[in-house]
PDB file of C-alpha atoms in Angstrom:
ATOM      1  CA  MET A   1      -7.544  16.311   3.190  1.00 91.00           C
ATOM      2  CA  LYS A   2      -5.724  15.622   6.749  1.00 95.00           C
ATOM      3  CA  ARG A   3      -7.099  12.898   8.809  1.00 97.00           C
ATOM      4  CA  ILE A   4      -6.366  13.550  12.497  1.00 98.00           C
ATOM      5  CA  ALA A   5      -6.773  11.075  15.188  1.00 98.00           C
ATOM      6  CA  ILE A   6      -7.654  12.250  18.769  1.00 97.00           C
ATOM      7  CA  GLN A   7      -8.430  11.073  22.294  1.00 94.00           C
ATOM      8  CA  GLY A   8     -12.060  12.375  23.041  1.00 92.00           C
ATOM      9  CA  GLU A   9     -14.960  13.639  21.338  1.00 92.00           C
ATOM     10  CA  LEU A  10     -15.680  16.489  18.924  1.00 95.00           C
ATOM     11  CA  GLY A  11     -15.367  19.718  20.723  1.00 95.00           C
ATOM     12  CA  SER A  12     -12.777  18.330  23.099  1.00 95.00           C
ATOM     13  CA  PHE A  13      -9.613  20.080  23.827  1.00 95.00           C
ATOM     14  CA  HIS A  14      -7.754  17.725  21.506  1.00 96.00           C
ATOM     15  CA  ASP A  15     -10.171  18.568  18.765  1.00 97.00           C
ATOM     16  CA  ILE A  16      -9.806  22.285  19.405  1.00 96.00           C
ATOM     17  CA  ALA A  17      -6.016  21.876  19.622  1.00 97.00           C
ATOM     18  CA  ALA A  18      -6.102  19.980  16.328  1.00 97.00           C
ATOM     19  CA  ARG A  19      -8.231  22.523  14.355  1.00 96.00           C
ATOM     20  CA  GLN A  20      -5.935  25.306  15.612  1.00 96.00           C
ATOM     21  CA  TYR A  21      -2.656  23.652  14.759  1.00 97.00           C
ATOM     22  CA  PHE A  22      -4.022  22.916  11.216  1.00 96.00           C
ATOM     23  CA  ASP A  23      -5.869  26.337  10.927  1.00 95.00           C
ATOM     24  CA  GLY A  24      -6.972  26.931   7.293  1.00 93.00           C
ATOM     25  CA  GLU A  25      -6.496  23.457   6.090  1.00 95.00           C
ATOM     26  CA  GLN A  26      -8.987  20.685   5.554  1.00 95.00           C
ATOM     27  CA  VAL A  27      -9.065  18.077   8.447  1.00 96.00           C
ATOM     28  CA  GLN A  28     -11.252  15.234   9.425  1.00 97.00           C
ATOM     29  CA  VAL A  29     -10.854  14.271  13.042  1.00 97.00           C
ATOM     30  CA  VAL A  30     -11.209  10.671  13.914  1.00 97.00           C
ATOM     31  CA  CYS A  31     -12.280  10.291  17.578  1.00 96.00           C
ATOM     32  CA  CYS A  32     -10.811   7.695  19.684  1.00 95.00           C
ATOM     33  CA  SER A  33     -11.800   6.340  23.325  1.00 92.00           C
ATOM     34  CA  THR A  34      -8.194   5.895  24.519  1.00 94.00           C
ATOM     35  CA  PHE A  35      -4.763   7.452  23.704  1.00 96.00           C
ATOM     36  CA  GLU A  36      -3.938   3.792  22.885  1.00 97.00           C
ATOM     37  CA  GLN A  37      -6.399   3.732  19.987  1.00 97.00           C
ATOM     38  CA  VAL A  38      -4.835   7.010  18.588  1.00 98.00           C
ATOM     39  CA  TYR A  39      -1.602   4.974  17.831  1.00 97.00           C
ATOM     40  CA  GLU A  40      -3.385   2.021  16.755  1.00 97.00           C
ATOM     41  CA  GLN A  41      -5.030   4.329  14.087  1.00 97.00           C
ATOM     42  CA  ILE A  42      -1.740   5.617  12.787  1.00 97.00           C
ATOM     43  CA  LYS A  43      -0.375   1.806  12.702  1.00 96.00           C
ATOM     44  CA  ARG A  44      -3.178   0.887  10.635  1.00 96.00           C
ATOM     45  CA  ASP A  45      -3.265   3.781   8.316  1.00 96.00           C
ATOM     46  CA  PRO A  46       0.168   5.364   7.699  1.00 94.00           C
ATOM     47  CA  THR A  47      -1.436   8.524   6.397  1.00 95.00           C
ATOM     48  CA  MET A  48      -3.253   9.247   9.770  1.00 97.00           C
ATOM     49  CA  ILE A  49      -1.950  12.051  11.941  1.00 98.00           C
ATOM     50  CA  GLY A  50      -2.175  11.822  15.720  1.00 98.00           C
ATOM     51  CA  MET A  51      -2.758  14.828  18.240  1.00 97.00           C
ATOM     52  CA  THR A  52      -1.676  13.734  21.786  1.00 97.00           C
ATOM     53  CA  ALA A  53      -1.534  15.715  25.021  1.00 96.00           C
ATOM     54  CA  ILE A  54       1.818  15.427  26.695  1.00 96.00           C
ATOM     55  CA  GLU A  55       1.928  17.992  29.700  1.00 94.00           C
ATOM     56  CA  ASN A  56      -0.240  20.434  31.527  1.00 90.00           C
ATOM     57  CA  THR A  57       1.031  23.494  33.439  1.00 89.00           C
ATOM     58  CA  ILE A  58      -1.073  22.453  36.422  1.00 84.00           C
ATOM     59  CA  ALA A  59      -1.574  18.568  36.340  1.00 80.00           C
ATOM     60  CA  GLY A  60       2.080  18.077  35.284  1.00 87.00           C
ATOM     61  CA  SER A  61       3.259  15.422  32.599  1.00 91.00           C
ATOM     62  CA  LEU A  62       0.933  12.731  31.179  1.00 92.00           C
ATOM     63  CA  LEU A  63       3.483   9.691  32.057  1.00 91.00           C
ATOM     64  CA  HIS A  64       1.659   7.072  30.321  1.00 93.00           C
ATOM     65  CA  ASN A  65       1.675   9.149  27.070  1.00 95.00           C
ATOM     66  CA  TYR A  66       5.344   9.111  27.165  1.00 95.00           C
ATOM     67  CA  GLU A  67       5.518   5.415  27.119  1.00 94.00           C
ATOM     68  CA  LEU A  68       2.983   5.173  24.439  1.00 96.00           C
ATOM     69  CA  LEU A  69       4.962   7.504  22.277  1.00 96.00           C
ATOM     70  CA  ARG A  70       8.207   5.764  22.712  1.00 94.00           C
ATOM     71  CA  ASP A  71       6.608   2.454  21.883  1.00 94.00           C
ATOM     72  CA  SER A  72       4.737   3.645  18.933  1.00 94.00           C
ATOM     73  CA  GLU A  73       7.617   4.352  16.692  1.00 92.00           C
ATOM     74  CA  THR A  74       5.885   7.446  15.543  1.00 97.00           C
ATOM     75  CA  ALA A  75       7.639  10.749  14.906  1.00 97.00           C
ATOM     76  CA  VAL A  76       6.966  13.991  16.359  1.00 98.00           C
ATOM     77  CA  VAL A  77       6.411  16.665  13.900  1.00 98.00           C
ATOM     78  CA  GLY A  78       5.013  19.620  15.964  1.00 97.00           C
ATOM     79  CA  GLU A  79       3.748  20.862  18.995  1.00 98.00           C
ATOM     80  CA  HIS A  80       0.716  23.060  20.073  1.00 98.00           C
ATOM     81  CA  LYS A  81       0.165  24.889  23.235  1.00 97.00           C
ATOM     82  CA  LEU A  82      -3.580  25.471  23.894  1.00 97.00           C
ATOM     83  CA  HIS A  83      -5.122  27.758  26.827  1.00 96.00           C
ATOM     84  CA  ILE A  84      -7.511  25.781  28.815  1.00 95.00           C
ATOM     85  CA  GLU A  85     -10.745  27.465  29.590  1.00 96.00           C
ATOM     86  CA  HIS A  86     -13.783  25.814  31.024  1.00 97.00           C
ATOM     87  CA  CYS A  87     -17.757  26.861  31.040  1.00 98.00           C
ATOM     88  CA  ILE A  88     -20.638  25.346  32.573  1.00 98.00           C
ATOM     89  CA  CYS A  89     -23.389  24.647  30.255  1.00 98.00           C
ATOM     90  CA  CYS A  90     -26.788  22.954  30.131  1.00 98.00           C
ATOM     91  CA  LEU A  91     -29.830  22.436  27.852  1.00 98.00           C
ATOM     92  CA  PRO A  92     -31.751  25.808  26.729  1.00 98.00           C
ATOM     93  CA  GLU A  93     -34.569  25.035  29.036  1.00 97.00           C
ATOM     94  CA  ASP A  94     -32.485  24.635  32.086  1.00 98.00           C
ATOM     95  CA  SER A  95     -31.382  27.489  34.303  1.00 97.00           C
ATOM     96  CA  TRP A  96     -29.160  27.896  37.654  1.00 97.00           C
ATOM     97  CA  GLU A  97     -32.521  27.050  39.461  1.00 96.00           C
ATOM     98  CA  THR A  98     -32.956  23.567  37.901  1.00 97.00           C
ATOM     99  CA  ILE A  99     -29.491  22.318  37.633  1.00 97.00           C
ATOM    100  CA  THR A 100     -28.984  19.601  40.226  1.00 97.00           C
ATOM    101  CA  GLU A 101     -25.413  17.915  38.876  1.00 97.00           C
ATOM    102  CA  VAL A 102     -22.710  18.885  36.807  1.00 98.00           C
ATOM    103  CA  HIS A 103     -20.617  16.168  34.638  1.00 98.00           C
ATOM    104  CA  SER A 104     -17.139  16.315  33.280  1.00 97.00           C
ATOM    105  CA  HIS A 105     -13.620  14.539  33.270  1.00 92.00           C
ATOM    106  CA  PRO A 106     -12.127  14.352  36.675  1.00 92.00           C
ATOM    107  CA  VAL A 107      -9.294  16.845  35.629  1.00 88.00           C
ATOM    108  CA  ALA A 108     -11.601  19.462  34.397  1.00 93.00           C
ATOM    109  CA  LEU A 109     -13.706  19.269  37.776  1.00 95.00           C
ATOM    110  CA  MET A 110     -10.378  19.482  39.781  1.00 92.00           C
ATOM    111  CA  GLN A 111      -9.550  22.362  37.690  1.00 92.00           C
ATOM    112  CA  CYS A 112     -12.831  24.089  38.714  1.00 95.00           C
ATOM    113  CA  ARG A 113     -12.795  23.104  42.400  1.00 94.00           C
ATOM    114  CA  ASN A 114     -13.398  26.674  43.705  1.00 96.00           C
ATOM    115  CA  PHE A 115     -16.259  27.401  41.294  1.00 97.00           C
ATOM    116  CA  LEU A 116     -17.738  23.970  42.493  1.00 97.00           C
ATOM    117  CA  ALA A 117     -17.370  24.793  46.135  1.00 97.00           C
ATOM    118  CA  ASN A 118     -19.409  28.076  45.683  1.00 97.00           C
ATOM    119  CA  HIS A 119     -22.175  25.871  44.120  1.00 97.00           C
ATOM    120  CA  PRO A 120     -22.514  23.142  46.913  1.00 96.00           C
ATOM    121  CA  ASP A 121     -26.216  22.342  45.817  1.00 96.00           C
ATOM    122  CA  ILE A 122     -24.708  21.110  42.407  1.00 97.00           C
ATOM    123  CA  LYS A 123     -23.357  17.582  42.547  1.00 97.00           C
ATOM    124  CA  ALA A 124     -20.213  16.829  40.452  1.00 97.00           C
ATOM    125  CA  VAL A 125     -20.243  13.720  38.706  1.00 98.00           C
ATOM    126  CA  GLU A 126     -16.995  12.397  36.952  1.00 97.00           C
ATOM    127  CA  ALA A 127     -17.411  11.334  33.230  1.00 94.00           C
ATOM    128  CA  GLU A 128     -14.838  10.201  30.613  1.00 88.00           C
ATOM    129  CA  ASP A 129     -14.502  13.408  28.582  1.00 90.00           C
ATOM    130  CA  THR A 130     -15.568  17.162  28.884  1.00 95.00           C
ATOM    131  CA  ALA A 131     -17.085  17.588  25.326  1.00 96.00           C
ATOM    132  CA  GLY A 132     -18.523  13.910  25.610  1.00 94.00           C
ATOM    133  CA  SER A 133     -20.536  14.995  28.691  1.00 96.00           C
ATOM    134  CA  ALA A 134     -21.988  17.834  26.630  1.00 97.00           C
ATOM    135  CA  GLU A 135     -22.867  15.605  23.784  1.00 96.00           C
ATOM    136  CA  PHE A 136     -24.565  13.071  26.132  1.00 97.00           C
ATOM    137  CA  ILE A 137     -26.675  15.979  27.702  1.00 98.00           C
ATOM    138  CA  GLN A 138     -27.889  17.086  24.418  1.00 98.00           C
ATOM    139  CA  ARG A 139     -28.513  13.620  23.128  1.00 97.00           C
ATOM    140  CA  HIS A 140     -30.288  12.284  26.019  1.00 98.00           C
ATOM    141  CA  GLN A 141     -31.865  15.623  26.775  1.00 98.00           C
ATOM    142  CA  CYS A 142     -30.831  15.361  30.392  1.00 98.00           C
ATOM    143  CA  ARG A 143     -33.035  17.962  32.223  1.00 98.00           C
ATOM    144  CA  GLY A 144     -31.369  19.321  35.358  1.00 98.00           C
ATOM    145  CA  TRP A 145     -27.905  18.254  34.178  1.00 98.00           C
ATOM    146  CA  ALA A 146     -25.042  20.469  33.146  1.00 98.00           C
ATOM    147  CA  ALA A 147     -21.452  19.779  31.669  1.00 98.00           C
ATOM    148  CA  ILE A 148     -18.000  21.470  32.187  1.00 98.00           C
ATOM    149  CA  CYS A 149     -16.408  21.863  28.841  1.00 97.00           C
ATOM    150  CA  HIS A 150     -14.942  24.447  26.403  1.00 97.00           C
ATOM    151  CA  ALA A 151     -17.404  26.901  25.363  1.00 97.00           C
ATOM    152  CA  GLU A 152     -16.864  25.708  21.551  1.00 95.00           C
ATOM    153  CA  ALA A 153     -18.425  22.329  22.637  1.00 96.00           C
ATOM    154  CA  ALA A 154     -21.220  23.857  24.149  1.00 97.00           C
ATOM    155  CA  GLU A 155     -22.008  25.778  21.082  1.00 97.00           C
ATOM    156  CA  MET A 156     -21.319  22.481  18.913  1.00 96.00           C
ATOM    157  CA  TYR A 157     -23.916  20.656  20.885  1.00 97.00           C
ATOM    158  CA  GLY A 158     -26.600  23.401  21.107  1.00 97.00           C
ATOM    159  CA  LEU A 159     -26.203  23.926  24.907  1.00 98.00           C
ATOM    160  CA  LYS A 160     -26.697  27.156  26.848  1.00 98.00           C
ATOM    161  CA  VAL A 161     -23.580  28.701  28.675  1.00 98.00           C
ATOM    162  CA  LEU A 162     -24.559  29.598  32.200  1.00 98.00           C
ATOM    163  CA  GLN A 163     -21.067  31.094  33.107  1.00 98.00           C
ATOM    164  CA  ASN A 164     -17.711  30.984  31.067  1.00 97.00           C
ATOM    165  CA  LYS A 165     -14.010  30.974  32.254  1.00 96.00           C
ATOM    166  CA  ILE A 166     -15.033  29.092  35.553  1.00 97.00           C
ATOM    167  CA  GLU A 167     -11.611  27.561  35.934  1.00 95.00           C
ATOM    168  CA  ASP A 168      -9.526  28.435  39.089  1.00 94.00           C
ATOM    169  CA  ASN A 169      -6.196  29.213  37.500  1.00 93.00           C
ATOM    170  CA  LYS A 170      -6.311  31.522  34.263  1.00 92.00           C
ATOM    171  CA  HIS A 171      -2.959  30.654  33.262  1.00 93.00           C
ATOM    172  CA  ASN A 172      -3.586  26.895  32.635  1.00 92.00           C
ATOM    173  CA  PHE A 173      -2.091  25.536  29.313  1.00 95.00           C
ATOM    174  CA  THR A 174      -1.898  22.043  27.776  1.00 95.00           C
ATOM    175  CA  ARG A 175       0.899  20.962  25.350  1.00 97.00           C
ATOM    176  CA  PHE A 176       0.063  18.846  22.714  1.00 98.00           C
ATOM    177  CA  LEU A 177       2.318  16.725  20.384  1.00 98.00           C
ATOM    178  CA  VAL A 178       1.675  16.223  16.568  1.00 98.00           C
ATOM    179  CA  VAL A 179       2.781  12.583  15.800  1.00 98.00           C
ATOM    180  CA  CYS A 180       2.619  10.573  12.445  1.00 98.00           C
ATOM    181  CA  ASN A 181       4.240   7.720  10.712  1.00 97.00           C
ATOM    182  CA  PRO A 182       8.058   8.477  10.483  1.00 96.00           C
ATOM    183  CA  ARG A 183       7.885   8.127   6.335  1.00 94.00           C
ATOM    184  CA  LYS A 184       5.220  10.894   6.430  1.00 94.00           C
ATOM    185  CA  ALA A 185       7.210  13.425   8.597  1.00 94.00           C
ATOM    186  CA  ASP A 186       8.987  15.372   6.011  1.00 91.00           C
ATOM    187  CA  PHE A 187       5.669  16.333   4.584  1.00 92.00           C
ATOM    188  CA  LEU A 188       4.494  17.705   7.736  1.00 93.00           C
ATOM    189  CA  ARG A 189       7.715  19.486   9.053  1.00 92.00           C
ATOM    190  CA  SER A 190      10.682  21.208   7.618  1.00 89.00           C
ATOM    191  CA  LEU A 191      13.980  20.234   9.055  1.00 87.00           C
ATOM    192  CA  GLU A 192      15.315  23.715   8.141  1.00 87.00           C
ATOM    193  CA  LYS A 193      12.713  25.313  10.398  1.00 90.00           C
ATOM    194  CA  ALA A 194      13.245  22.712  13.293  1.00 95.00           C
ATOM    195  CA  ASP A 195      14.639  24.141  16.504  1.00 97.00           C
ATOM    196  CA  LYS A 196      13.465  21.734  19.145  1.00 98.00           C
ATOM    197  CA  SER A 197      13.915  17.883  19.504  1.00 97.00           C
ATOM    198  CA  SER A 198      12.463  15.214  22.017  1.00 97.00           C
ATOM    199  CA  LEU A 199      14.870  12.647  22.925  1.00 97.00           C
ATOM    200  CA  VAL A 200      14.636   9.606  25.025  1.00 97.00           C
ATOM    201  CA  PHE A 201      17.410   7.706  26.568  1.00 96.00           C
ATOM    202  CA  SER A 202      18.432   5.449  29.655  1.00 94.00           C
ATOM    203  CA  LEU A 203      21.800   5.662  31.368  1.00 90.00           C
ATOM    204  CA  PRO A 204      23.863   3.096  33.309  1.00 82.00           C
ATOM    205  CA  HIS A 205      23.534   3.301  36.831  1.00 78.00           C
ATOM    206  CA  GLU A 206      26.725   5.183  37.399  1.00 81.00           C
ATOM    207  CA  GLU A 207      27.667   8.187  39.703  1.00 84.00           C
ATOM    208  CA  GLY A 208      27.253  11.343  37.634  1.00 88.00           C
ATOM    209  CA  SER A 209      25.905   9.899  34.386  1.00 91.00           C
ATOM    210  CA  LEU A 210      23.202  12.267  33.883  1.00 93.00           C
ATOM    211  CA  SER A 211      25.353  15.312  34.756  1.00 94.00           C
ATOM    212  CA  LYS A 212      27.776  14.229  32.042  1.00 95.00           C
ATOM    213  CA  ILE A 213      24.947  14.481  29.532  1.00 96.00           C
ATOM    214  CA  LEU A 214      23.719  17.909  30.766  1.00 95.00           C
ATOM    215  CA  THR A 215      27.386  19.226  30.713  1.00 96.00           C
ATOM    216  CA  ILE A 216      27.844  18.404  26.868  1.00 97.00           C
ATOM    217  CA  LEU A 217      24.525  19.727  25.953  1.00 96.00           C
ATOM    218  CA  SER A 218      25.443  22.914  27.704  1.00 96.00           C
ATOM    219  CA  PHE A 219      28.910  22.859  25.767  1.00 96.00           C
ATOM    220  CA  TYR A 220      27.014  22.712  22.446  1.00 97.00           C
ATOM    221  CA  ASN A 221      24.725  25.676  23.437  1.00 96.00           C
ATOM    222  CA  ILE A 222      21.801  23.249  23.583  1.00 97.00           C
ATOM    223  CA  ASN A 223      18.916  24.603  25.924  1.00 97.00           C
ATOM    224  CA  LEU A 224      17.204  21.887  28.085  1.00 96.00           C
ATOM    225  CA  THR A 225      13.585  22.858  28.290  1.00 96.00           C
ATOM    226  CA  LYS A 226      12.005  19.702  29.807  1.00 95.00           C
ATOM    227  CA  ILE A 227      13.408  16.403  31.459  1.00 95.00           C
ATOM    228  CA  GLN A 228      11.083  13.864  32.644  1.00 94.00           C
ATOM    229  CA  SER A 229      12.233  10.408  34.250  1.00 93.00           C
ATOM    230  CA  LEU A 230      10.323   7.043  34.394  1.00 92.00           C
ATOM    231  CA  PRO A 231      11.537   3.870  35.972  1.00 88.00           C
ATOM    232  CA  VAL A 232      12.725   0.872  33.814  1.00 84.00           C
ATOM    233  CA  ILE A 233      10.444  -1.837  34.505  1.00 81.00           C
ATOM    234  CA  GLY A 234      12.320  -4.729  35.818  1.00 80.00           C
ATOM    235  CA  HIS A 235      15.487  -2.763  36.316  1.00 79.00           C
ATOM    236  CA  GLU A 236      15.976  -1.595  39.745  1.00 77.00           C
ATOM    237  CA  TRP A 237      17.003   2.265  39.910  1.00 78.00           C
ATOM    238  CA  GLU A 238      17.292   2.479  36.193  1.00 81.00           C
ATOM    239  CA  TYR A 239      15.193   5.205  34.556  1.00 87.00           C
ATOM    240  CA  MET A 240      14.333   6.355  31.109  1.00 92.00           C
ATOM    241  CA  PHE A 241      14.878  10.192  30.627  1.00 95.00           C
ATOM    242  CA  TYR A 242      12.347  12.235  28.382  1.00 96.00           C
ATOM    243  CA  VAL A 243      14.394  15.243  27.283  1.00 97.00           C
ATOM    244  CA  ASP A 244      13.141  18.311  25.223  1.00 97.00           C
ATOM    245  CA  VAL A 245      15.972  20.554  23.659  1.00 98.00           C
ATOM    246  CA  THR A 246      15.919  23.737  21.892  1.00 98.00           C
ATOM    247  CA  TYR A 247      18.627  24.936  19.644  1.00 97.00           C
ATOM    248  CA  LYS A 248      19.760  27.760  17.206  1.00 95.00           C
ATOM    249  CA  ASN A 249      22.238  25.788  15.170  1.00 94.00           C
ATOM    250  CA  LEU A 250      21.371  22.541  13.480  1.00 93.00           C
ATOM    251  CA  THR A 251      24.939  21.363  13.159  1.00 94.00           C
ATOM    252  CA  ARG A 252      25.760  21.958  16.835  1.00 96.00           C
ATOM    253  CA  TYR A 253      22.463  20.100  17.889  1.00 97.00           C
ATOM    254  CA  ARG A 254      23.618  17.218  15.599  1.00 96.00           C
ATOM    255  CA  GLN A 255      27.082  17.442  17.060  1.00 97.00           C
ATOM    256  CA  SER A 256      25.801  17.354  20.559  1.00 98.00           C
ATOM    257  CA  ILE A 257      23.615  14.188  19.766  1.00 97.00           C
ATOM    258  CA  ASP A 258      26.740  12.345  18.487  1.00 97.00           C
ATOM    259  CA  ALA A 259      28.840  13.340  21.729  1.00 97.00           C
ATOM    260  CA  ILE A 260      26.140  12.071  24.043  1.00 97.00           C
ATOM    261  CA  ALA A 261      25.308   8.929  22.044  1.00 96.00           C
ATOM    262  CA  PRO A 262      28.120   6.645  23.424  1.00 95.00           C
ATOM    263  CA  LEU A 263      27.087   7.727  27.236  1.00 94.00           C
ATOM    264  CA  THR A 264      23.624   6.578  26.778  1.00 94.00           C
ATOM    265  CA  LYS A 265      21.807   3.475  26.484  1.00 88.00           C
ATOM    266  CA  GLU A 266      18.706   3.150  23.793  1.00 88.00           C
ATOM    267  CA  LEU A 267      19.147   6.744  22.772  1.00 95.00           C
ATOM    268  CA  LYS A 268      16.221   7.594  20.381  1.00 96.00           C
ATOM    269  CA  ILE A 269      15.121  10.963  18.670  1.00 97.00           C
ATOM    270  CA  LEU A 270      11.578  10.909  19.052  1.00 97.00           C
ATOM    271  CA  GLY A 271      10.937  13.971  16.673  1.00 97.00           C
ATOM    272  CA  GLU A 272      12.689  17.223  15.476  1.00 97.00           C
ATOM    273  CA  TYR A 273      10.206  20.061  14.937  1.00 97.00           C
ATOM    274  CA  ALA A 274       9.543  23.954  15.196  1.00 96.00           C
ATOM    275  CA  GLU A 275       9.026  25.152  18.768  1.00 96.00           C
ATOM    276  CA  CYS A 276       5.616  26.596  19.411  1.00 90.00           C
TER     277      CYS A 276
END
């Protein structure tokens, strides 16, 4: 059985993503309050696997999670892209006529802004988690309260779905990374099937330093799919670059890494895995 640490409650999008990624396998989901706790679980138990969101097509990158990933010394062994859909749900005894407020994570509320605007009599209340809001309503039997969460969470906690797919944007996806202790990486992914890599490096504050890196990657037919910069604290105008690349030839990819390494500072391969 695989033990998967997630941020959030059972029924949350992290939980759904973990079960989809490991579909057909026996998994035990370990719920954590914060992303920091996810990495602490892996540090304490080398057999633990982590599932952590890294970017969303609407909200953008989760910048703090990039830093946690770099500092954690874990390895990325996979990715999963989850279609984000929201429903509004309540206790079976409630209805549209009795609902006075709706609880959910601030991002979920933002993603359902048009829906909420069409229901001005329902007060939106921020909470820590989407599925956690549903669980709270069920556990405390909160009459007149509703939650915005995934329909699977509503079913899990015995709530009635008043309306499904209430999100404003129907093309909303979140990308999750599967991480683990580096010593466990080869048991969770095959390097022969890997065609994507996540890198992080810093560059000297010199003119053209980034363009040189991109030119070399292009020469080796390495496709840049994502680049995210974060400032290096305490070093003015210096940045850490988080880069995702895809490749068709493992040898050419390895050669490109050897070629850019002398031009970078603190180059680190965060993980090599199969593109989703």
